[in-house]
GROMACS .gro file of C-alpha atoms in nm:
model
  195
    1UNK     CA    1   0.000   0.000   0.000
    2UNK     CA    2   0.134   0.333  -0.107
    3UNK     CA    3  -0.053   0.658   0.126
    4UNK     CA    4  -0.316   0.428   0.181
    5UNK     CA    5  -0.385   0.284  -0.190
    6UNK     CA    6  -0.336  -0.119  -0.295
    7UNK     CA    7  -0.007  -0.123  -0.503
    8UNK     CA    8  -0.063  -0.442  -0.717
    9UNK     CA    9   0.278  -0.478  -0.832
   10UNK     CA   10   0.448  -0.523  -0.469
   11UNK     CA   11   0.139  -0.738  -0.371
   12UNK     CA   12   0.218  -0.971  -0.641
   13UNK     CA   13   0.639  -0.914  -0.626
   14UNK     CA   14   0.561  -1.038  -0.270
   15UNK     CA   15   0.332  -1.314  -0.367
   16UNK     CA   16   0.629  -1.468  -0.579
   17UNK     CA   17   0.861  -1.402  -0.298
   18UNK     CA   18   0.659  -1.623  -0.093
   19UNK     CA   19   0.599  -1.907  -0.387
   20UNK     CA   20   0.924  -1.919  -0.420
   21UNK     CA   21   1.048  -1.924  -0.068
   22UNK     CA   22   0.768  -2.202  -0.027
   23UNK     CA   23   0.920  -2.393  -0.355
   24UNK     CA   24   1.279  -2.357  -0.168
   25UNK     CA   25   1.095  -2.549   0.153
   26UNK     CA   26   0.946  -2.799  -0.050
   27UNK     CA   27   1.275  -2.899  -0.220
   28UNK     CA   28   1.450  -2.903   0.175
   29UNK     CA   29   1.170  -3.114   0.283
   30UNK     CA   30   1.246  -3.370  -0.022
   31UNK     CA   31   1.569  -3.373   0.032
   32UNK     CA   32   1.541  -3.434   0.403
   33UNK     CA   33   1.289  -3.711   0.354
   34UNK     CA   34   1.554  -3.863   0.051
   35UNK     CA   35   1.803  -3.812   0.345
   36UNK     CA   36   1.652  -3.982   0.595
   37UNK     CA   37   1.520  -4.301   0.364
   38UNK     CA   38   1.892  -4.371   0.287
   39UNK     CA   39   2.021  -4.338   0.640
   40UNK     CA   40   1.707  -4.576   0.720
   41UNK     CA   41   1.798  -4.802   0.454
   42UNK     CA   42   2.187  -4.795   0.500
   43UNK     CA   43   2.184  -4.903   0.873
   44UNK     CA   44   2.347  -5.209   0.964
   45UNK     CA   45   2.104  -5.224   1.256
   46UNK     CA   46   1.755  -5.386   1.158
   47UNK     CA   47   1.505  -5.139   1.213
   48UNK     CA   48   1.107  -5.121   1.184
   49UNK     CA   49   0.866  -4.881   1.238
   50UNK     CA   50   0.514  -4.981   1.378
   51UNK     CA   51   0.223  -4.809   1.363
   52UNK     CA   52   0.009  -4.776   1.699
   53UNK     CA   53  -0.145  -5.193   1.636
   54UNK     CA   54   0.216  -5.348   1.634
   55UNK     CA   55   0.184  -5.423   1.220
   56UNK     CA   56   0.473  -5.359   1.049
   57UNK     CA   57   0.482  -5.052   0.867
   58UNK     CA   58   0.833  -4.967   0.689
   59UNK     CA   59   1.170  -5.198   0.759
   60UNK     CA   60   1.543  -5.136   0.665
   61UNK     CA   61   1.768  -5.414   0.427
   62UNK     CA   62   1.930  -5.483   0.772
   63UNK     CA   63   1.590  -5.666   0.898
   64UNK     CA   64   1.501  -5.804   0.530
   65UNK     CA   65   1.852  -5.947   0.538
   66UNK     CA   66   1.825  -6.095   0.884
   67UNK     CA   67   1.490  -6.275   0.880
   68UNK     CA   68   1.503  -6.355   0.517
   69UNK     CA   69   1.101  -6.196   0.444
   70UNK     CA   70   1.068  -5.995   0.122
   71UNK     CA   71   0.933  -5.649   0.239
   72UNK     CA   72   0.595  -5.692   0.136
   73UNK     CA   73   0.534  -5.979   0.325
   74UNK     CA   74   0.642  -5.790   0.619
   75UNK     CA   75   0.441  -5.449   0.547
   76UNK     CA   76   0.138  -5.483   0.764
   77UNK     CA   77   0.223  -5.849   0.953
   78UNK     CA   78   0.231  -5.807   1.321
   79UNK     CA   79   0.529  -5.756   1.478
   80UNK     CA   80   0.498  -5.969   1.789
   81UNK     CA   81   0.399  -6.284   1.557
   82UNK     CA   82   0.765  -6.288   1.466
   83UNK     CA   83   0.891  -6.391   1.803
   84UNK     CA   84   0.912  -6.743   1.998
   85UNK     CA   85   0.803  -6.464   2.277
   86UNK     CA   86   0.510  -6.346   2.110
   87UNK     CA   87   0.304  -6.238   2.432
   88UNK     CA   88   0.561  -6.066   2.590
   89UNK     CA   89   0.607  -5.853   2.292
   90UNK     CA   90   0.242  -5.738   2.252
   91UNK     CA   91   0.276  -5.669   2.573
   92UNK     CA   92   0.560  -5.433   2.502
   93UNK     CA   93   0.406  -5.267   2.222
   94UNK     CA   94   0.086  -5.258   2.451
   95UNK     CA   95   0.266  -5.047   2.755
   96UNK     CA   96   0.511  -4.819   2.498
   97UNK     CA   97   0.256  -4.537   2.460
   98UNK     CA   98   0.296  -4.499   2.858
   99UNK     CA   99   0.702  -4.633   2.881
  100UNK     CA  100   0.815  -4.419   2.595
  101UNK     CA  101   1.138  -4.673   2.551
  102UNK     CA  102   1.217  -5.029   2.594
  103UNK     CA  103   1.574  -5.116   2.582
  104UNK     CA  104   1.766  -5.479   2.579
  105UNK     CA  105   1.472  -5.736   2.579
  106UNK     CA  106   1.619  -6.042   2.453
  107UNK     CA  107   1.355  -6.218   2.242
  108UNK     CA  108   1.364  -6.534   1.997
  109UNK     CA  109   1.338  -6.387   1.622
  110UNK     CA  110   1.202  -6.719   1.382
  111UNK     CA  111   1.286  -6.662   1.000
  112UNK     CA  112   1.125  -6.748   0.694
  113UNK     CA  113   1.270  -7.085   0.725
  114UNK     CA  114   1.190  -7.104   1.104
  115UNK     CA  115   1.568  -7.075   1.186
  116UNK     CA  116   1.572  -6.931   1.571
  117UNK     CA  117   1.764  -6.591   1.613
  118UNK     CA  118   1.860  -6.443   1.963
  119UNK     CA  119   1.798  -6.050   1.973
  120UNK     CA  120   1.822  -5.801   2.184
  121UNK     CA  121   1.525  -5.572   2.124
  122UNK     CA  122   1.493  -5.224   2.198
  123UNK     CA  123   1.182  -4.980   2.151
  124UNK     CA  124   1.126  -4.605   2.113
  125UNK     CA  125   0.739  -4.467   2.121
  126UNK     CA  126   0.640  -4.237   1.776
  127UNK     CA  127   0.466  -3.900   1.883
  128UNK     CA  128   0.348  -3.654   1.658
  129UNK     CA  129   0.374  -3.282   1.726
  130UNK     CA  130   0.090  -3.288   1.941
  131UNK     CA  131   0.239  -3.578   2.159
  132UNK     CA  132   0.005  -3.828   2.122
  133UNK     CA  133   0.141  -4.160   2.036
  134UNK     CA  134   0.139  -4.271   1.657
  135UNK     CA  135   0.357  -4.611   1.639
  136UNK     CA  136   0.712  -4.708   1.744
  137UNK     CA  137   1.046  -4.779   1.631
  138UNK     CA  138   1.180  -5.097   1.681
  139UNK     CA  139   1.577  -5.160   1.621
  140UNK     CA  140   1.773  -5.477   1.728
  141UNK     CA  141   2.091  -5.658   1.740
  142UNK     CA  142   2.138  -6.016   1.646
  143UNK     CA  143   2.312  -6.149   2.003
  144UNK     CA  144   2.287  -6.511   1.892
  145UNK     CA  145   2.680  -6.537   1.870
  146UNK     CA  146   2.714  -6.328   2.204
  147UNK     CA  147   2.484  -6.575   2.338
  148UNK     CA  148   2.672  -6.898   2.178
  149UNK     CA  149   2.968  -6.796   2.367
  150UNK     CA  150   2.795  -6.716   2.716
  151UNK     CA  151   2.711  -7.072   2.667
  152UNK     CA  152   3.024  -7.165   2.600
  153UNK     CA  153   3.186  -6.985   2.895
  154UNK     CA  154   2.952  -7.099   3.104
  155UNK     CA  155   3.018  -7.497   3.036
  156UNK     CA  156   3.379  -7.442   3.071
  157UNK     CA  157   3.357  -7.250   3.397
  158UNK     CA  158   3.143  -7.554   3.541
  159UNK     CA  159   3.388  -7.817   3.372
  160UNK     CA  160   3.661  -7.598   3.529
  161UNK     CA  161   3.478  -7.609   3.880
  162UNK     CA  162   3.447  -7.955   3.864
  163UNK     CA  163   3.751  -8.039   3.779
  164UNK     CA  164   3.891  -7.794   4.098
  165UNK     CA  165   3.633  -7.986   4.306
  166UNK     CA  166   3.816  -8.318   4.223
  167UNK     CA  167   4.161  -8.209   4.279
  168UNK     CA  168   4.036  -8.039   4.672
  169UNK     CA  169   3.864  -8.389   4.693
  170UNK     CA  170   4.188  -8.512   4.645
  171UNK     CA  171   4.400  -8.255   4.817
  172UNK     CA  172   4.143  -8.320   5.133
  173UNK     CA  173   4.211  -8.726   5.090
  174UNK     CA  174   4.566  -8.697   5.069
  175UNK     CA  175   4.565  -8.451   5.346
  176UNK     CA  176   4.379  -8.701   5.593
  177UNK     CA  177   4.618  -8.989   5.487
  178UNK     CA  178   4.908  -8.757   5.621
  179UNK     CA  179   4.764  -8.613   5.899
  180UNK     CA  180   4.719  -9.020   6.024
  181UNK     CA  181   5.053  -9.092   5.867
  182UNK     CA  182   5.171  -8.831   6.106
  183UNK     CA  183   4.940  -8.899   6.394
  184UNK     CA  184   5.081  -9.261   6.442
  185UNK     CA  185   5.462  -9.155   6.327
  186UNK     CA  186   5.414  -8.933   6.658
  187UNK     CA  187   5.215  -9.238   6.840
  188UNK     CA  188   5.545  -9.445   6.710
  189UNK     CA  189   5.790  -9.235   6.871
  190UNK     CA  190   5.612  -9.195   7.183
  191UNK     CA  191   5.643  -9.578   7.209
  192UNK     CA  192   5.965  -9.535   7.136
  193UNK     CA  193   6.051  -9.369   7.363
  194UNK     CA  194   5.874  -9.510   7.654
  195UNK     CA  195   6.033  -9.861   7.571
   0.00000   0.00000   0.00000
């Protein structure tokens, strides 16, 4: 407005400003979203995203790769009916909204070709601006080797104990033979000398 009249030509130099500074926005918000489907897609982690129901709504290679489903037989399966520990994990998905984050719950993952994986699961809730609760990421880490050698450990530390067991048997039966060796050596020379 120029003294109090409607100039058209900054009205509409100001329109473009604004289509154009909304076109600029646009093309960051693309590029973010391109951004953030290749970070998504290049993690070595397996990662889902659920929606508010526990189905599967997006997945990363990393979780393709791991239990050996083509994505679109995983888009809209339930999470939980991927798990040996199926109840536990509806229950988790049940209690995130009030939680917020679930971290380290080892579970049972069963592939395509019901192979058994350990995981450790952890999940984060999904809020949209307003806070209310629309799904939940899900990442986690195959622990199945971890788990293997925990095993592993564990067998050798009780062969180990057993094998220290024996040898204090031992030590204790060798140790009651001397005492008694020594007991009548002393009983001996007592004779001794009294005769």
């Amino acid at each position: 407005m120029e003294n109090g009249n409607f100039n058209i030509k900054d009205f509409l130099k100001e329109l473009k400003r604004q289509e154009e500074e909304l076109e600029r926005t646009k093309e960051d918000l693309e590029d973010l979203e391109i951004y953030i489907e290749d970070l998504f897609s290049f993690l070595p982690l397996p990662v889902c995203t659920l929606n508010t129901f526990g189905l599967i709504i997006n997945t990363n290679q990393a979780f393709i790769k791991l239990i050996k489903y083509d994505l679109l037989e995983l888009i809209g399966q339930y999470f939980s009916r991927l798990f040996k520990e199926e109840k536990e994990i509806e229950k988790i998905i049940e209690d995130l909204p009030q939680k917020n984050i679930v971290e380290n719950k080892e579970a049972t993952l069963i592939t395509k070709e019901k192979n058994e994986i350990k995981v450790s699961l952890s999940f984060g809730a999904r809020r949209d601006r307003s806070g209310i609760f629309i799904g939940s990421f899900v990442g986690m880490f195959d622990i199945s080797e971890l788990k293997e050698l925990h095993n592993e450990l564990e067998e050798k530390i009780k062969e180990r104990t057993k094998e220290l067991e024996e040898k204090v048997s031992e030590l204790e039966k060798f140790r009651k033979v001397a005492v008694g060796r020594e007991l009548k050596m002393v009983e001996l020379k007592e004779k001794i000398k009294a005769l």
